[in-house]
């Protein structure tokens, strides 16, 4: 990258993560190696090697490597590998972008998957994930649950988790979703549980509607989130960009991944104003750890999103096309897609296609 007359290279921190995630990462890095990228890679050890360190040492090591990088390619964590929380709340990556796109060869359970091509924008910092939880009796003591609430008898022995939606947070992520929708020449769909949760969810939609009016020509629609779940299965082709609060975004993006053929196919990127990182939408797949069969497609497609973020668009296109060609031929697929190829065989096929 040329900045003024100074040539600098791009530094990418690779965090393989835990359980089966490092297997997907190792295979993906072999593929990325074939793209001749102007990238200096900085590798964090996989979680099993970090486990010897205490939590503070692990965090100091990984956070330091994150801070020294332009962006991060992340596997998935079961809690052993740190960094996810830091990149999310520490670096304020407020928009989690999860494309749901079927490609020929993806093993969708739907009869007509051809036109599934939408992007979920999930608010990434607020909602039920703010970590405010406690004993329900404290709500009663604080006078926060009065006769208007439907607190059940027996609430003295109950727990609560707070759902917090803020105006600045909602405005920020809505603007992000509107801009993405305009870029895609698409409409914006917004969804939450507006009928049952007026204080938080209806407000979220009201703010989104208000902000969307600033974007001339942008088509806008809203659905209650249970109806939305139904629509994502029955008529997914009608959706272009779908903005959701954090928890619904988390749940419905896994549902969306299911409609195109599974978690192994769904990439994701988390964007803030000054930082972004990229990770598959799936978790660490502990049940298949060590078996060499995890599908690296989600990690590879996340890497393609990262290349676009870094303005390496030709490389991103090449990678996307190579993955597409492997699925089109259908001869080398991992077990989740009905094949019997291992993770590394799949990577070899992508390298062959490149
Ligand atoms: P998290 O809560 O961190 O999202 P989880 O345990 O709920 O994690 P995953 O780790 O995503 O969920 O796994 C759910 C199921 O999907 C498991 O059976 C796992 O093996 C499977 N799975 C997830 N990712 C892949 C993949 N890339 N390839 C094949 N199977 C996968």
mmCIF file of N, CA and C in Angstrom, residues 52-124:
data_model
loop_
_atom_site.group_PDB
_atom_site.id
_atom_site.type_symbol
_atom_site.label_atom_id
_atom_site.label_comp_id
_atom_site.label_asym_id
_atom_site.label_seq_id
_atom_site.Cartn_x
_atom_site.Cartn_y
_atom_site.Cartn_z
ATOM 1 N N UNK A 52 -1.711 -22.865 28.426
ATOM 2 C CA UNK A 52 -0.683 -22.907 29.492
ATOM 3 C C UNK A 52 -0.546 -21.556 30.196
ATOM 4 N N UNK A 53 -0.928 -20.483 29.511
ATOM 5 C CA UNK A 53 -0.764 -19.149 30.106
ATOM 6 C C UNK A 53 -1.967 -18.813 30.989
ATOM 7 N N UNK A 54 -1.773 -17.923 31.953
ATOM 8 C CA UNK A 54 -2.923 -17.481 32.744
ATOM 9 C C UNK A 54 -3.719 -16.478 31.912
ATOM 10 N N UNK A 55 -4.948 -16.204 32.346
ATOM 11 C CA UNK A 55 -5.842 -15.353 31.548
ATOM 12 C C UNK A 55 -5.204 -14.002 31.221
ATOM 13 N N UNK A 56 -4.574 -13.380 32.229
ATOM 14 C CA UNK A 56 -3.999 -12.047 32.006
ATOM 15 C C UNK A 56 -2.882 -12.110 30.965
ATOM 16 N N UNK A 57 -2.061 -13.182 31.025
ATOM 17 C CA UNK A 57 -0.955 -13.315 30.054
ATOM 18 C C UNK A 57 -1.500 -13.538 28.639
ATOM 19 N N UNK A 58 -2.521 -14.387 28.568
ATOM 20 C CA UNK A 58 -3.140 -14.666 27.257
ATOM 21 C C UNK A 58 -3.680 -13.378 26.644
ATOM 22 N N UNK A 59 -4.394 -12.615 27.474
ATOM 23 C CA UNK A 59 -5.007 -11.380 26.961
ATOM 24 C C UNK A 59 -3.941 -10.384 26.536
ATOM 25 N N UNK A 60 -2.884 -10.254 27.346
ATOM 26 C CA UNK A 60 -1.838 -9.287 27.015
ATOM 27 C C UNK A 60 -1.218 -9.650 25.665
ATOM 28 N N UNK A 61 -0.956 -10.947 25.473
ATOM 29 C CA UNK A 61 -0.330 -11.406 24.230
ATOM 30 C C UNK A 61 -1.242 -11.133 23.028
ATOM 31 N N UNK A 62 -2.478 -11.621 23.118
ATOM 32 C CA UNK A 62 -3.373 -11.557 21.951
ATOM 33 C C UNK A 62 -3.824 -10.117 21.685
ATOM 34 N N UNK A 63 -4.159 -9.371 22.728
ATOM 35 C CA UNK A 63 -4.589 -7.984 22.520
ATOM 36 C C UNK A 63 -3.458 -7.163 21.901
ATOM 37 N N UNK A 64 -2.233 -7.445 22.331
ATOM 38 C CA UNK A 64 -1.079 -6.728 21.776
ATOM 39 C C UNK A 64 -0.961 -6.996 20.281
ATOM 40 N N UNK A 65 -1.127 -8.256 19.896
ATOM 41 C CA UNK A 65 -1.018 -8.600 18.463
ATOM 42 C C UNK A 65 -2.171 -7.971 17.667
ATOM 43 N N UNK A 66 -3.341 -7.917 18.261
ATOM 44 C CA UNK A 66 -4.488 -7.272 17.588
ATOM 45 C C UNK A 66 -4.180 -5.791 17.373
ATOM 46 N N UNK A 67 -3.672 -5.147 18.442
ATOM 47 C CA UNK A 67 -3.397 -3.705 18.353
ATOM 48 C C UNK A 67 -2.352 -3.388 17.304
ATOM 49 N N UNK A 68 -1.431 -4.333 17.070
ATOM 50 C CA UNK A 68 -0.336 -4.080 16.125
ATOM 51 C C UNK A 68 -0.755 -4.375 14.675
ATOM 52 N N UNK A 69 -2.026 -4.752 14.459
ATOM 53 C CA UNK A 69 -2.449 -5.186 13.120
ATOM 54 C C UNK A 69 -3.477 -4.247 12.511
ATOM 55 N N UNK A 70 -3.597 -4.325 11.182
ATOM 56 C CA UNK A 70 -4.614 -3.526 10.483
ATOM 57 C C UNK A 70 -5.980 -4.175 10.600
ATOM 58 N N UNK A 71 -5.989 -5.506 10.629
ATOM 59 C CA UNK A 71 -7.248 -6.219 10.782
ATOM 60 C C UNK A 71 -6.948 -7.625 11.284
ATOM 61 N N UNK A 72 -8.000 -8.389 11.552
ATOM 62 C CA UNK A 72 -7.818 -9.716 12.147
ATOM 63 C C UNK A 72 -8.695 -10.735 11.434
ATOM 64 N N UNK A 73 -8.103 -11.902 11.160
ATOM 65 C CA UNK A 73 -8.883 -13.057 10.701
ATOM 66 C C UNK A 73 -8.969 -13.994 11.895
ATOM 67 N N UNK A 74 -10.194 -14.231 12.350
ATOM 68 C CA UNK A 74 -10.422 -14.922 13.627
ATOM 69 C C UNK A 74 -11.097 -16.258 13.378
ATOM 70 N N UNK A 75 -10.654 -17.296 14.080
ATOM 71 C CA UNK A 75 -11.340 -18.594 13.984
ATOM 72 C C UNK A 75 -12.625 -18.531 14.772
ATOM 73 N N UNK A 76 -12.674 -19.223 15.878
ATOM 74 C CA UNK A 76 -13.820 -19.113 16.782
ATOM 75 C C UNK A 76 -13.300 -19.513 18.147
ATOM 76 N N UNK A 77 -13.933 -19.022 19.189
ATOM 77 C CA UNK A 77 -13.416 -19.287 20.534
ATOM 78 C C UNK A 77 -14.430 -20.010 21.409
ATOM 79 N N UNK A 78 -13.909 -20.887 22.270
ATOM 80 C CA UNK A 78 -14.756 -21.514 23.291
ATOM 81 C C UNK A 78 -14.493 -20.853 24.632
ATOM 82 N N UNK A 79 -13.768 -19.756 24.612
ATOM 83 C CA UNK A 79 -13.424 -19.041 25.840
ATOM 84 C C UNK A 79 -11.934 -19.117 26.133
ATOM 85 N N UNK A 80 -11.253 -20.112 25.576
ATOM 86 C CA UNK A 80 -9.801 -20.237 25.837
ATOM 87 C C UNK A 80 -9.047 -19.124 25.111
ATOM 88 N N UNK A 81 -9.311 -18.981 23.813
ATOM 89 C CA UNK A 81 -8.640 -17.927 23.044
ATOM 90 C C UNK A 81 -9.324 -16.594 23.323
ATOM 91 N N UNK A 82 -8.558 -15.617 23.826
ATOM 92 C CA UNK A 82 -9.178 -14.312 24.051
ATOM 93 C C UNK A 82 -9.202 -13.488 22.762
ATOM 94 N N UNK A 83 -9.730 -12.287 22.847
ATOM 95 C CA UNK A 83 -9.663 -11.368 21.706
ATOM 96 C C UNK A 83 -11.024 -10.977 21.177
ATOM 97 N N UNK A 84 -11.984 -11.915 21.195
ATOM 98 C CA UNK A 84 -13.282 -11.624 20.577
ATOM 99 C C UNK A 84 -13.976 -10.464 21.302
ATOM 100 N N UNK A 85 -13.964 -10.538 22.609
ATOM 101 C CA UNK A 85 -14.615 -9.501 23.413
ATOM 102 C C UNK A 85 -13.910 -8.144 23.225
ATOM 103 N N UNK A 86 -12.580 -8.225 23.177
ATOM 104 C CA UNK A 86 -11.782 -7.004 23.025
ATOM 105 C C UNK A 86 -12.066 -6.336 21.672
ATOM 106 N N UNK A 87 -12.143 -7.167 20.618
ATOM 107 C CA UNK A 87 -12.359 -6.598 19.283
ATOM 108 C C UNK A 87 -13.775 -6.058 19.147
ATOM 109 N N UNK A 88 -14.696 -6.645 19.913
ATOM 110 C CA UNK A 88 -16.089 -6.217 19.796
ATOM 111 C C UNK A 88 -16.337 -4.956 20.623
ATOM 112 N N UNK A 89 -16.186 -5.088 21.953
ATOM 113 C CA UNK A 89 -16.508 -3.948 22.819
ATOM 114 C C UNK A 89 -15.335 -2.999 22.997
ATOM 115 N N UNK A 90 -14.116 -3.515 22.944
ATOM 116 C CA UNK A 90 -12.938 -2.657 23.083
ATOM 117 C C UNK A 90 -12.748 -1.788 21.852
ATOM 118 N N UNK A 91 -13.010 -2.346 20.683
ATOM 119 C CA UNK A 91 -12.783 -1.613 19.429
ATOM 120 C C UNK A 91 -14.107 -1.145 18.818
ATOM 121 N N UNK A 92 -15.194 -1.364 19.525
ATOM 122 C CA UNK A 92 -16.517 -0.853 19.134
ATOM 123 C C UNK A 92 -16.912 -1.237 17.702
ATOM 124 N N UNK A 93 -16.804 -2.505 17.406
ATOM 125 C CA UNK A 93 -17.243 -2.997 16.091
ATOM 126 C C UNK A 93 -18.763 -3.236 16.185
ATOM 127 N N UNK A 94 -19.493 -2.216 15.797
ATOM 128 C CA UNK A 94 -20.930 -2.165 16.092
ATOM 129 C C UNK A 94 -21.813 -2.884 15.075
ATOM 130 N N UNK A 95 -21.265 -3.176 13.906
ATOM 131 C CA UNK A 95 -22.091 -3.813 12.866
ATOM 132 C C UNK A 95 -21.526 -5.184 12.512
ATOM 133 N N UNK A 96 -22.288 -6.207 12.786
ATOM 134 C CA UNK A 96 -21.878 -7.564 12.406
ATOM 135 C C UNK A 96 -22.599 -7.905 11.091
ATOM 136 N N UNK A 97 -21.810 -8.034 10.042
ATOM 137 C CA UNK A 97 -22.363 -8.254 8.705
ATOM 138 C C UNK A 97 -22.287 -9.734 8.371
ATOM 139 N N UNK A 98 -23.441 -10.338 8.097
ATOM 140 C CA UNK A 98 -23.473 -11.781 7.812
ATOM 141 C C UNK A 98 -24.200 -12.053 6.491
ATOM 142 N N UNK A 99 -23.446 -12.164 5.411
ATOM 143 C CA UNK A 99 -24.077 -12.450 4.120
ATOM 144 C C UNK A 99 -24.659 -13.867 4.112
ATOM 145 N N UNK A 100 -25.846 -13.996 3.582
ATOM 146 C CA UNK A 100 -26.488 -15.302 3.416
ATOM 147 C C UNK A 100 -26.722 -15.466 1.916
ATOM 148 N N UNK A 101 -25.831 -16.190 1.272
ATOM 149 C CA UNK A 101 -25.910 -16.315 -0.184
ATOM 150 C C UNK A 101 -25.755 -17.773 -0.584
ATOM 151 N N UNK A 102 -26.762 -18.272 -1.287
ATOM 152 C CA UNK A 102 -26.655 -19.639 -1.795
ATOM 153 C C UNK A 102 -25.803 -19.614 -3.061
ATOM 154 N N UNK A 103 -24.987 -20.633 -3.244
ATOM 155 C CA UNK A 103 -24.208 -20.790 -4.492
ATOM 156 C C UNK A 103 -24.470 -22.187 -5.024
ATOM 157 N N UNK A 104 -24.411 -22.365 -6.335
ATOM 158 C CA UNK A 104 -24.662 -23.691 -6.904
ATOM 159 C C UNK A 104 -23.745 -24.728 -6.261
ATOM 160 N N UNK A 105 -24.340 -25.821 -5.774
ATOM 161 C CA UNK A 105 -23.566 -26.866 -5.107
ATOM 162 C C UNK A 105 -23.732 -26.844 -3.598
ATOM 163 N N UNK A 106 -24.155 -25.727 -3.021
ATOM 164 C CA UNK A 106 -24.429 -25.683 -1.580
ATOM 165 C C UNK A 106 -25.627 -26.592 -1.320
ATOM 166 N N UNK A 107 -25.536 -27.357 -0.230
ATOM 167 C CA UNK A 107 -26.552 -28.372 0.034
ATOM 168 C C UNK A 107 -27.719 -27.790 0.846
ATOM 169 N N UNK A 108 -28.509 -26.958 0.196
ATOM 170 C CA UNK A 108 -29.642 -26.323 0.887
ATOM 171 C C UNK A 108 -30.772 -27.319 1.102
ATOM 172 N N UNK A 109 -31.437 -27.256 2.261
ATOM 173 C CA UNK A 109 -32.609 -28.110 2.471
ATOM 174 C C UNK A 109 -33.851 -27.536 1.780
ATOM 175 N N UNK A 110 -33.765 -26.332 1.215
ATOM 176 C CA UNK A 110 -34.934 -25.734 0.559
ATOM 177 C C UNK A 110 -34.981 -26.155 -0.908
ATOM 178 N N UNK A 111 -36.215 -26.262 -1.431
ATOM 179 C CA UNK A 111 -36.361 -26.683 -2.824
ATOM 180 C C UNK A 111 -35.891 -25.600 -3.791
ATOM 181 N N UNK A 112 -36.165 -24.347 -3.425
ATOM 182 C CA UNK A 112 -35.798 -23.250 -4.333
ATOM 183 C C UNK A 112 -34.850 -22.292 -3.621
ATOM 184 N N UNK A 113 -33.599 -22.640 -3.612
ATOM 185 C CA UNK A 113 -32.626 -21.818 -2.871
ATOM 186 C C UNK A 113 -31.910 -20.824 -3.785
ATOM 187 N N UNK A 114 -32.149 -20.952 -5.104
ATOM 188 C CA UNK A 114 -31.342 -20.220 -6.106
ATOM 189 C C UNK A 114 -31.233 -18.725 -5.830
ATOM 190 N N UNK A 115 -32.329 -18.124 -5.375
ATOM 191 C CA UNK A 115 -32.292 -16.661 -5.282
ATOM 192 C C UNK A 115 -31.979 -16.147 -3.880
ATOM 193 N N UNK A 116 -31.524 -17.010 -2.994
ATOM 194 C CA UNK A 116 -31.199 -16.524 -1.644
ATOM 195 C C UNK A 116 -29.893 -15.741 -1.702
ATOM 196 N N UNK A 117 -30.001 -14.456 -1.471
ATOM 197 C CA UNK A 117 -28.819 -13.592 -1.524
ATOM 198 C C UNK A 117 -29.135 -12.311 -0.750
ATOM 199 N N UNK A 118 -28.952 -12.368 0.549
ATOM 200 C CA UNK A 118 -29.205 -11.182 1.367
ATOM 201 C C UNK A 118 -28.108 -11.046 2.416
ATOM 202 N N UNK A 119 -28.120 -9.915 3.105
ATOM 203 C CA UNK A 119 -27.104 -9.664 4.127
ATOM 204 C C UNK A 119 -27.796 -9.284 5.428
ATOM 205 N N UNK A 120 -27.468 -9.987 6.486
ATOM 206 C CA UNK A 120 -27.961 -9.588 7.805
ATOM 207 C C UNK A 120 -26.963 -8.603 8.402
ATOM 208 N N UNK A 121 -27.477 -7.451 8.847
ATOM 209 C CA UNK A 121 -26.659 -6.516 9.632
ATOM 210 C C UNK A 121 -27.183 -6.597 11.055
ATOM 211 N N UNK A 122 -26.356 -7.148 11.903
ATOM 212 C CA UNK A 122 -26.747 -7.357 13.298
ATOM 213 C C UNK A 122 -26.070 -6.313 14.170
ATOM 214 N N UNK A 123 -26.850 -5.579 14.930
ATOM 215 C CA UNK A 123 -26.256 -4.651 15.906
ATOM 216 C C UNK A 123 -25.424 -5.507 16.861
ATOM 217 N N UNK A 124 -24.199 -5.093 17.139
ATOM 218 C CA UNK A 124 -23.231 -6.025 17.726
ATOM 219 C C UNK A 124 -22.839 -5.726 19.172
#
